[in-house]
CSV table of C-alpha atoms and ligand atoms in Angstrom, one decimal:
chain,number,residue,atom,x,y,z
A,1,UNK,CA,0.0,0.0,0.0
A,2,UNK,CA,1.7,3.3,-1.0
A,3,UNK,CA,2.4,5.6,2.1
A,4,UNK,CA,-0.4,8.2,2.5
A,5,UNK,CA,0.5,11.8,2.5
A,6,UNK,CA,1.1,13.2,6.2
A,7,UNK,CA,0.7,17.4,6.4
A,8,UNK,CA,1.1,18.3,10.0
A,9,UNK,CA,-1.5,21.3,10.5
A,10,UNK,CA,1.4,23.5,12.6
A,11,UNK,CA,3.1,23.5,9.1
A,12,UNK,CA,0.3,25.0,7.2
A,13,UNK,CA,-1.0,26.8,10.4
A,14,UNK,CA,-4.5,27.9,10.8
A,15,UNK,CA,-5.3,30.7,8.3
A,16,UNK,CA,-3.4,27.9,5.9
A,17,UNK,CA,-5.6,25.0,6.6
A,18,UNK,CA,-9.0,27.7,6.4
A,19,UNK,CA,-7.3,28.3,2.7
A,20,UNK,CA,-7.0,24.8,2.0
A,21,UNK,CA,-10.1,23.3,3.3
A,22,UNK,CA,-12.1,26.4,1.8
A,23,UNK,CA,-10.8,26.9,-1.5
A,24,UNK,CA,-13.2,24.0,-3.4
A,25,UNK,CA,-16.4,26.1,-2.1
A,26,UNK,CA,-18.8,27.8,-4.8
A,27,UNK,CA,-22.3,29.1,-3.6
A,28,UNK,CA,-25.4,28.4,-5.6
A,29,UNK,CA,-27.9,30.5,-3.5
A,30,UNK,CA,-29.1,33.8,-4.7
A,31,UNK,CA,-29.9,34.2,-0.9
A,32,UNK,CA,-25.6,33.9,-0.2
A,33,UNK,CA,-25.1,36.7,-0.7
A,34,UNK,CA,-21.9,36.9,0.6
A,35,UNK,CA,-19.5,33.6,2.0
A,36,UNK,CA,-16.4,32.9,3.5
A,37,UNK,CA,-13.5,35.1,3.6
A,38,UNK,CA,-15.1,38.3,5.5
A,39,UNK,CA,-15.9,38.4,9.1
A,40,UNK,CA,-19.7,37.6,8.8
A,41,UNK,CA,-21.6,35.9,6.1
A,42,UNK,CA,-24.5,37.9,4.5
A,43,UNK,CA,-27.7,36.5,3.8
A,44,UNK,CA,-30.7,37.9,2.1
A,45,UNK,CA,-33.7,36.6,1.8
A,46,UNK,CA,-37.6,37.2,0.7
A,47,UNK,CA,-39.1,39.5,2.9
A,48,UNK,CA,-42.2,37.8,3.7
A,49,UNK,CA,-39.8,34.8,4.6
A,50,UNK,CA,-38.8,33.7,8.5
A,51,UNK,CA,-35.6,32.3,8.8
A,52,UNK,CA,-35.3,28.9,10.6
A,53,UNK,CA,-31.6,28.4,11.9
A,54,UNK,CA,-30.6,25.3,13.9
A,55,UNK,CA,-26.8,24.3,15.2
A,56,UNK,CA,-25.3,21.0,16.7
A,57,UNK,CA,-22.6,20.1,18.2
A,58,UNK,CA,-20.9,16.8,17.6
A,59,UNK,CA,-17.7,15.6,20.6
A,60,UNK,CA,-15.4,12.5,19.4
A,61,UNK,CA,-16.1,9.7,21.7
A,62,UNK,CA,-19.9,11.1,22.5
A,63,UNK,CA,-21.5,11.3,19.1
A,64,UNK,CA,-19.0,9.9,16.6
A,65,UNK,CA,-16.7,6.9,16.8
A,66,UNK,CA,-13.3,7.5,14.3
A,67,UNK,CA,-12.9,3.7,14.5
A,68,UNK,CA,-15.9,3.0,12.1
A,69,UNK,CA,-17.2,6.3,11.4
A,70,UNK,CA,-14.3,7.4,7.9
A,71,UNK,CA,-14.0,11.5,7.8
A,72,UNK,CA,-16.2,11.9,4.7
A,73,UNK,CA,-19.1,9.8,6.2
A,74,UNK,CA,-18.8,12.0,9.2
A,75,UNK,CA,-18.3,15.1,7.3
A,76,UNK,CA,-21.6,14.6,5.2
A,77,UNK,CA,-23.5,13.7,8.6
A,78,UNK,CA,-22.5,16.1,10.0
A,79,UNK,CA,-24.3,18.6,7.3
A,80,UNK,CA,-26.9,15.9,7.0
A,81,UNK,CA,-28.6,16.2,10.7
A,82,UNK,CA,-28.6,19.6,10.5
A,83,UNK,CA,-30.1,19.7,7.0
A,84,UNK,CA,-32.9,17.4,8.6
A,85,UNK,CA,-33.5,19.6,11.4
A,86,UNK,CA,-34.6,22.3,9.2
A,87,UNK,CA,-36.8,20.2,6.9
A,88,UNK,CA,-38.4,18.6,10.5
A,89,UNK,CA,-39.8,22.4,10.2
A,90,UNK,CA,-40.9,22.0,6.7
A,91,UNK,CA,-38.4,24.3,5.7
A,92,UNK,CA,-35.6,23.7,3.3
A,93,UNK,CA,-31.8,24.8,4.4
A,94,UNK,CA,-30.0,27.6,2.1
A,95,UNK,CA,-26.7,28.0,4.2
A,96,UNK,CA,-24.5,26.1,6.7
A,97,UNK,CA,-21.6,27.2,8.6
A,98,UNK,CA,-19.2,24.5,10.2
A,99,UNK,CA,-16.9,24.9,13.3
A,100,UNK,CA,-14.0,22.4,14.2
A,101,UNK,CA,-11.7,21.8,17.0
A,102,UNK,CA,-8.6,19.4,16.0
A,103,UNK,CA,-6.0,17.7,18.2
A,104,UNK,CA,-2.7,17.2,16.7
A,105,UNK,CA,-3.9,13.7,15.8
A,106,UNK,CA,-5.4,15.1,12.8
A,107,UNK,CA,-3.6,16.3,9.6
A,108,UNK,CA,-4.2,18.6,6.8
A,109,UNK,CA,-5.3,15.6,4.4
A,110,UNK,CA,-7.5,13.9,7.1
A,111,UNK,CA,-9.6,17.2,7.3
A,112,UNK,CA,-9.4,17.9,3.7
A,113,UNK,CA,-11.4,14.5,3.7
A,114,UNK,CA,-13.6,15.6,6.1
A,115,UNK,CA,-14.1,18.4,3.8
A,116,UNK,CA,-14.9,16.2,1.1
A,117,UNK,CA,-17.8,14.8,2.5
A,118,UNK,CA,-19.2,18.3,3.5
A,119,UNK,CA,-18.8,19.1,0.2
A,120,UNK,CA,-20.9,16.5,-0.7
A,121,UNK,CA,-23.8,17.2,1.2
A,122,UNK,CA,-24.1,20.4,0.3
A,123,UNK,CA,-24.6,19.6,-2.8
A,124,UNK,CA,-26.6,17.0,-2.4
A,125,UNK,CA,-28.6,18.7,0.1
A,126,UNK,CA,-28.5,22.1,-2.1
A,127,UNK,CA,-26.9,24.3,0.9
A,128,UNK,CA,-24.1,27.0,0.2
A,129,UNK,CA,-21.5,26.7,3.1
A,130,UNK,CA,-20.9,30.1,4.2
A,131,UNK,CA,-18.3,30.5,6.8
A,132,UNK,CA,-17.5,28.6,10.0
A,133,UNK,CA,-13.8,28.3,12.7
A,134,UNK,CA,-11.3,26.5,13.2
A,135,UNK,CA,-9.9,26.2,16.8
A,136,UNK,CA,-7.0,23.4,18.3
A,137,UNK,CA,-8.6,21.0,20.7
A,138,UNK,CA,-6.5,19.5,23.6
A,139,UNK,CA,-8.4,16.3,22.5
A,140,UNK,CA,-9.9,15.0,19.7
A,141,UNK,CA,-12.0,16.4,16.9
A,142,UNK,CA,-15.4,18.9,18.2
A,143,UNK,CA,-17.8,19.7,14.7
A,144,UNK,CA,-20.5,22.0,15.1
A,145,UNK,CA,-22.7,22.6,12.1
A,146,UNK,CA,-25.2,25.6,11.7
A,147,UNK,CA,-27.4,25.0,9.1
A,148,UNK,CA,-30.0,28.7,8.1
A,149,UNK,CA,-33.2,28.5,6.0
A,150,UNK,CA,-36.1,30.0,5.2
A,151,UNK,CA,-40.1,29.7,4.9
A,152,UNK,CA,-43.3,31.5,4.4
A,153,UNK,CA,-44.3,31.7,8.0
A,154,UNK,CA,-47.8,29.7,7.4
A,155,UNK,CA,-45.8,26.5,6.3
A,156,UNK,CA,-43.7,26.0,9.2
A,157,UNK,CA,-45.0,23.4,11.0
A,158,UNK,CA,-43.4,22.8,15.1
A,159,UNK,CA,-44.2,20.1,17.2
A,160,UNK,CA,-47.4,21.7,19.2
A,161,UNK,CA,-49.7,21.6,16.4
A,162,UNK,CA,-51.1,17.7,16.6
A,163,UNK,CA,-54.7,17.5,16.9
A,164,UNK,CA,-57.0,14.9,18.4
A,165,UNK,CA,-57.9,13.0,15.0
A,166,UNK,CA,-54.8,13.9,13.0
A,167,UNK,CA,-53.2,11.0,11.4
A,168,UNK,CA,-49.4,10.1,12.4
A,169,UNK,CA,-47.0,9.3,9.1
A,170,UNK,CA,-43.7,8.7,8.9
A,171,UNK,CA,-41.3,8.7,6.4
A,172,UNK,CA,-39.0,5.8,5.0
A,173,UNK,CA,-38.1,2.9,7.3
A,174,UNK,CA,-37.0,2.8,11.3
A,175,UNK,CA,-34.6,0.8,13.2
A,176,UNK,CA,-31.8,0.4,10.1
A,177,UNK,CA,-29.9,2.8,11.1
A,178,UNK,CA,-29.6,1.5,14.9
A,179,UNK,CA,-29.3,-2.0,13.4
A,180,UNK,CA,-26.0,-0.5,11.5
A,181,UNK,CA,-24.5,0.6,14.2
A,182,UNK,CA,-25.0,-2.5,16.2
A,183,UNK,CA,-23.1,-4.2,13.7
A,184,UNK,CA,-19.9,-1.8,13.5
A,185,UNK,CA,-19.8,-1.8,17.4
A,186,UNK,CA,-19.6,-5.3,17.3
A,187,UNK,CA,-17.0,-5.1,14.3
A,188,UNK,CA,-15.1,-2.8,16.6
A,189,UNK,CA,-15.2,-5.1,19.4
A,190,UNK,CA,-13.5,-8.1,16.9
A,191,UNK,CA,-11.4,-6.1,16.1
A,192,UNK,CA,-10.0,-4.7,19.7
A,193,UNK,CA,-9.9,-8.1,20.9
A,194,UNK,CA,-8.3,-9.8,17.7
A,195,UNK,CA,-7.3,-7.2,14.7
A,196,UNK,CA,-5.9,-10.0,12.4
A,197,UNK,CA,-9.5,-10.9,11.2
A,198,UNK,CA,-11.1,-8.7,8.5
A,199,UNK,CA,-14.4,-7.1,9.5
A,200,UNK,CA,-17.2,-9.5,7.8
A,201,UNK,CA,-19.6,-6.6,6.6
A,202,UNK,CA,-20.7,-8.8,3.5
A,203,UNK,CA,-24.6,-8.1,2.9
A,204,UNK,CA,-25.1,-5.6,5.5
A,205,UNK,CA,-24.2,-2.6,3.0
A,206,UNK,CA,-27.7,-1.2,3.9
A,207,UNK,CA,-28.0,-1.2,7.6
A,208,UNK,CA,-24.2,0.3,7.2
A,209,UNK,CA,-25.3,2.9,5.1
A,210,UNK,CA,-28.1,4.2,7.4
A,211,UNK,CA,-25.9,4.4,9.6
A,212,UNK,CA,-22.7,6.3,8.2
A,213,UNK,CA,-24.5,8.1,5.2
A,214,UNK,CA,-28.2,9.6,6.7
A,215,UNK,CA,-30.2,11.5,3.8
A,216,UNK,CA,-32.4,14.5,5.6
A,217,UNK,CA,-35.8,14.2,3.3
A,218,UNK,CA,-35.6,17.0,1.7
A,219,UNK,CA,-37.6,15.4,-0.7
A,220,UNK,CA,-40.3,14.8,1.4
A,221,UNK,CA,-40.2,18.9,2.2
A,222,UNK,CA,-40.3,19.7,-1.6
A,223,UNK,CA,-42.9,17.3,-2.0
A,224,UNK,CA,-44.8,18.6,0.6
A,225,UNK,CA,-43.9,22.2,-1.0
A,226,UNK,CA,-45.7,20.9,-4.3
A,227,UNK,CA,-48.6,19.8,-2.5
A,228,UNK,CA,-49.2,22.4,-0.4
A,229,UNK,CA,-49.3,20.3,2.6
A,230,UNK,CA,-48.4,21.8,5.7
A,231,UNK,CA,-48.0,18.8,8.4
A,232,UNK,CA,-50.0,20.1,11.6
A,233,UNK,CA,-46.8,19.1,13.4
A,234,UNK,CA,-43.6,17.8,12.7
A,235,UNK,CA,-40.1,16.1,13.9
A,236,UNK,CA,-37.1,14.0,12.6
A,237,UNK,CA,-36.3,10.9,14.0
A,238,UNK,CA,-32.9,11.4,15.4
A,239,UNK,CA,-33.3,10.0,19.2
A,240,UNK,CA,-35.8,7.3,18.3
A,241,UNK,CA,-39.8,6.7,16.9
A,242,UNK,CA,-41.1,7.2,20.9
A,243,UNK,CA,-38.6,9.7,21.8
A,244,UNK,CA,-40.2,11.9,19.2
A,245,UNK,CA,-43.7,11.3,18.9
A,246,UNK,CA,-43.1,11.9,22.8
A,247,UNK,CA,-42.3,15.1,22.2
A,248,UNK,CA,-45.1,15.7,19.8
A,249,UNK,CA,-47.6,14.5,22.0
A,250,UNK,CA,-45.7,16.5,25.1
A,251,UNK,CA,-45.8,19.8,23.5
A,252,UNK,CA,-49.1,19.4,21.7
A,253,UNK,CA,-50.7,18.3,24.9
A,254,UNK,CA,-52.3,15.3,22.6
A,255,UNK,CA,-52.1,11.4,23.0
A,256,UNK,CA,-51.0,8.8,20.3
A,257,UNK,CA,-52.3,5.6,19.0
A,258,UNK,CA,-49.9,3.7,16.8
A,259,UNK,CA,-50.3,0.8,14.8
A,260,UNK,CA,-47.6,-1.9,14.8
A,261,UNK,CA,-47.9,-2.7,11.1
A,262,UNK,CA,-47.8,0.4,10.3
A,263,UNK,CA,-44.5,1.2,11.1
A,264,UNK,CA,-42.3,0.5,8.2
A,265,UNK,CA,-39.8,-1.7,8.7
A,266,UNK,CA,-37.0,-2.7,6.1
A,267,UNK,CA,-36.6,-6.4,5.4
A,268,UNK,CA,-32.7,-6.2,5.8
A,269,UNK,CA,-33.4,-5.0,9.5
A,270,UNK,CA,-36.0,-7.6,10.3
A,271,UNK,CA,-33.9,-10.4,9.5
A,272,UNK,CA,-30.8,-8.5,11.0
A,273,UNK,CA,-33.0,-8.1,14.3
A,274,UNK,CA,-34.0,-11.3,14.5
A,275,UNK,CA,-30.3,-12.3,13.7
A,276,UNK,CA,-29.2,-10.3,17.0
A,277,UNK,CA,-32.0,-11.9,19.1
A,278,UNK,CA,-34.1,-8.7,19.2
A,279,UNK,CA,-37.7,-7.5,18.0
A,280,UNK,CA,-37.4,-5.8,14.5
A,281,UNK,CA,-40.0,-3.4,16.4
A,282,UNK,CA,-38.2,-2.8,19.3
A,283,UNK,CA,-35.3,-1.4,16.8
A,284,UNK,CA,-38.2,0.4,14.8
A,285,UNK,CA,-39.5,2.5,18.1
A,286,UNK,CA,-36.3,3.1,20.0
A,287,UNK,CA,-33.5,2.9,17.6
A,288,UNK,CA,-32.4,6.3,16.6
A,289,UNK,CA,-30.2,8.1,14.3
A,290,UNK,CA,-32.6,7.2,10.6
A,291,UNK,CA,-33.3,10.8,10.3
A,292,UNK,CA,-36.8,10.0,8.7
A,293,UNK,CA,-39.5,12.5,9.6
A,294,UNK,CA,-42.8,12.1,12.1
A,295,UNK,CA,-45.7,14.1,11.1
A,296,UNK,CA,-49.3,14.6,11.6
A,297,UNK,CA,-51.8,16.1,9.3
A,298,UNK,CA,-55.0,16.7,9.3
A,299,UNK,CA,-57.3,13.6,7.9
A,300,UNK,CA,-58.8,16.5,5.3
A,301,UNK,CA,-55.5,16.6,3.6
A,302,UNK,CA,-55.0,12.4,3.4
A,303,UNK,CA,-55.8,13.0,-0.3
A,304,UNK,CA,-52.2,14.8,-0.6
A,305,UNK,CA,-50.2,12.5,0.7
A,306,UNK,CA,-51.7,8.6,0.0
A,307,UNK,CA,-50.3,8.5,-3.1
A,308,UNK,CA,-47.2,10.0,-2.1
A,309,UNK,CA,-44.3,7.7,-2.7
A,310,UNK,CA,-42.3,6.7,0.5
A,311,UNK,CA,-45.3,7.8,3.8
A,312,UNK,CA,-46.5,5.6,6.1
A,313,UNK,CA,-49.8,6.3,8.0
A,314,UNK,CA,-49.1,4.5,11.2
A,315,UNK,CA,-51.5,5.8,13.8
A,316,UNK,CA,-53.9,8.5,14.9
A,317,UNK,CA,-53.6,11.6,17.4
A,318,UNK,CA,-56.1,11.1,20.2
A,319,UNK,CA,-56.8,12.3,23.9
A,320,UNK,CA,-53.9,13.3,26.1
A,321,UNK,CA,-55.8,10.8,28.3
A,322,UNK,CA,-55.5,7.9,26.4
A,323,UNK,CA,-51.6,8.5,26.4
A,324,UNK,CA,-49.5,7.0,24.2
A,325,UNK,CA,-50.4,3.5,22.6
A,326,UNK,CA,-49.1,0.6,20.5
A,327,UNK,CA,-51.7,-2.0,19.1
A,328,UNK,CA,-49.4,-4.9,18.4
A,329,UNK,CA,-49.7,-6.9,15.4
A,330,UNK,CA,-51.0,-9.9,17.8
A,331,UNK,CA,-53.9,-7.6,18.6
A,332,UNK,CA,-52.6,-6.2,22.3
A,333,UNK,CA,-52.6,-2.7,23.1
A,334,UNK,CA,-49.9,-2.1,24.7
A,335,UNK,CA,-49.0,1.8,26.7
A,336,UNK,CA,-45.3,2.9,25.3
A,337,UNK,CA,-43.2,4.8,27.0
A,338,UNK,CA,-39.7,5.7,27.1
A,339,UNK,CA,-38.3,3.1,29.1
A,340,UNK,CA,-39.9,0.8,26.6
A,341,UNK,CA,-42.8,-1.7,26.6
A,342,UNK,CA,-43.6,-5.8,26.9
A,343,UNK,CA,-40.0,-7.1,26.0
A,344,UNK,CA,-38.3,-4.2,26.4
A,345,UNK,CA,-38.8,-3.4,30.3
A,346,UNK,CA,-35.9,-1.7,32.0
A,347,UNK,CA,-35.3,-3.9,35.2
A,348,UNK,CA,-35.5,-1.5,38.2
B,401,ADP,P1,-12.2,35.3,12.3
B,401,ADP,O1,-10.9,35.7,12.8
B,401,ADP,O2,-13.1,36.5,11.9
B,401,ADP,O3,-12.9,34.3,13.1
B,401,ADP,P2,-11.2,33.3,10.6
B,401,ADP,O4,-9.8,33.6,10.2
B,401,ADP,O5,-11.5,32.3,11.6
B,401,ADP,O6,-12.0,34.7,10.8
B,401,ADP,O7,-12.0,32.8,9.3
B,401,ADP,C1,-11.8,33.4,8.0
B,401,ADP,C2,-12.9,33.0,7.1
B,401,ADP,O8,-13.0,31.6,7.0
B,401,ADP,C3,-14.3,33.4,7.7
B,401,ADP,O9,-15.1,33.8,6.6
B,401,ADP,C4,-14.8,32.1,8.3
B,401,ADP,O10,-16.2,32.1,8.3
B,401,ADP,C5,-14.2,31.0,7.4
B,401,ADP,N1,-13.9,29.8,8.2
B,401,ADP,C6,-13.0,29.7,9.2
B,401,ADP,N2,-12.9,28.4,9.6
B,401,ADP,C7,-13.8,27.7,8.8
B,401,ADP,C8,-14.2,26.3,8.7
B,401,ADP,N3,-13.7,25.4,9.5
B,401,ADP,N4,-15.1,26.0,7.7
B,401,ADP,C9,-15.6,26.9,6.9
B,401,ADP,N5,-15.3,28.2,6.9
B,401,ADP,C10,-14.4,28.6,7.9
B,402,MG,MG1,-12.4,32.4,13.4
């Protein structure tokens, strides 16, 4: 294997590495109207518009794992959360701006991978990357992403709009994503304990993928967009199916009743599940991290999205009452709550 490149960051120095890292970026916004290379970014946008901004910040060791997790996949994550946070407000992200803190450990090549896969995602994701920092860390790698959009006021939608009746979609499939990572933990684990096997990743591709390579639906939003749907209420699944429609329910003051078939399911992580022992709908509800998105809408507006490629209708909004419910495909109703349900008791 030829020796890879090593460019120690000291050599370059900081305003050096911003040059390097920074040099590949174009902006395709009208709304940019000014990027990187002045103290502030500029921004203008239609003046009947709200801007919807949202940041995250991602720690080494916490929220990313450099032993499975390659710089590009973590680069165009990184973009790709924060992309889905905006669309969870059925808004689409124009701009990003992306902070790092770098230990020593790093060099000018690793980051310019890192780069890479930003660059990606913005394009994929159609944001302009307008600025960011770049800081030494005594430890480690710290990325926080900003990501700015905007939207007519009328079609945001927030998580305190579900009403009693409304019917609860989702997007895509649950529980990949956790099953992915299962798999590269226990990779990891091989290999800490004996690194002369090679990782056996053969057929799991998928599952991988949803883990390392999230897509924020930004189709979904411009789908939405062409229908003129606006969701009553709306989240992406980053912590979890429960976890959110928790918070729904929480800050709509409403109640949910789910439907255990209706929760889409992929059929690489069903047999993957049942592989590891575990309930493809226990992954489904509490497995985070497939950056899909929960909505309700009102039943009037059913006709806009049943034929809508890729939507699941997998409940109904009801009572604060009645809490939050799961009618199993065995024909139980089961209460859900975060510490799980049937199988998936915590012991005290
Ligand atoms: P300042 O001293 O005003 O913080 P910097 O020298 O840190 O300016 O940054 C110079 C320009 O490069 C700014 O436009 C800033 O937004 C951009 N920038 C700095 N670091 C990054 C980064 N990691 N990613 C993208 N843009 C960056
Ligand atoms: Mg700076």
């Amino acid at each position: 294997m030829a020796e890879q490149q090593r460019t120690e960051i000291g050599s370059i120095g900081e305003f050096g590495l911003i040059e390097r890292i920074t040099s590949p970026n174009t902006l395709q916004h009208e709304s940019s109207k000014l990027g990187i290379g002045d103290d502030a970014a500029v921004m203008s946008f239609p003046v009947d518009h709200e801007v919807v901004v949202s940041t995250d910040l991602l720690v080494e060791g916490i929220h990313f794992d450099l032993m499975y997790s390659p710089l590009k996949h973590l680069g165009y994550k990184s973009i790709a959360v924060n992309v889905s946070d905006i669309c969870a407000m059925n808004a689409l992200a124009t701009q990003v701006t992306v902070s790092i803190g770098l230990s020593n450990r790093f060099s000018v090549e690793a980051i310019e991978e890192f780069y890479e896969g930003i660059y990606a995602a913005c394009k994929n994701f159609k944001v302009d990357l307008v600025g960011g920092d770049t800081s030494s860390s005594n430890k480690g790698m710290i990325i926080s992403v900003t990501a700015i959009g905007h939207a007519l006021p009328d079609r945001i939608s927030k998580r305190s709009g579900a009403k009693v009746g409304d019917l609860v979609c989702i997007t895509g499939n649950l529980g990949a994503a956790y099953l992915g990572l299962q798999i590269l933990e226990r990779e990891k684990q091989l290999y800490l304990s004996q690194p002369e096997i090679q990782p056996d990743l053969e057929g799991q591709n998928y599952l991988i993928e949803r883990q390392l390579k999230p897509e924020p639906r930004v189709d979904i939003i411009e789908l939405f967009a062409e229908q003129t749907l606006v969701p009553t209420s709306m989240i992406d699944i980053s912590d979890g199916l429960v976890s959110e429609l928790m918070h729904i329910c929480k800050a709509s003051g409403v109640g949910a009743y789910i439907e255990e078939s209706g929760v889409p399911i992929h059929p690489d992580s069903e047999m993957q599940a049942l592989k590891f022992g575990m309930d493809p709908i226990t992954c489904a509800l509490y497995g985070g991290e497939d950056y899909e998105l929960l909505f309700t809408i009102d039943p009037a507006d059913m006709d806009k999205v049943k034929y809508l490629p890729d939507i699941y209708v997998a409940g109904e909004i009801v009572s604060q009452e009645d809490g939050i419910k799961l009618h199993t495909k065995g024909g139980k109703i089961h209460d859900i709550n975060k510490r799980g349900w049937q199988h998936f008791e915590v012991e005290e």
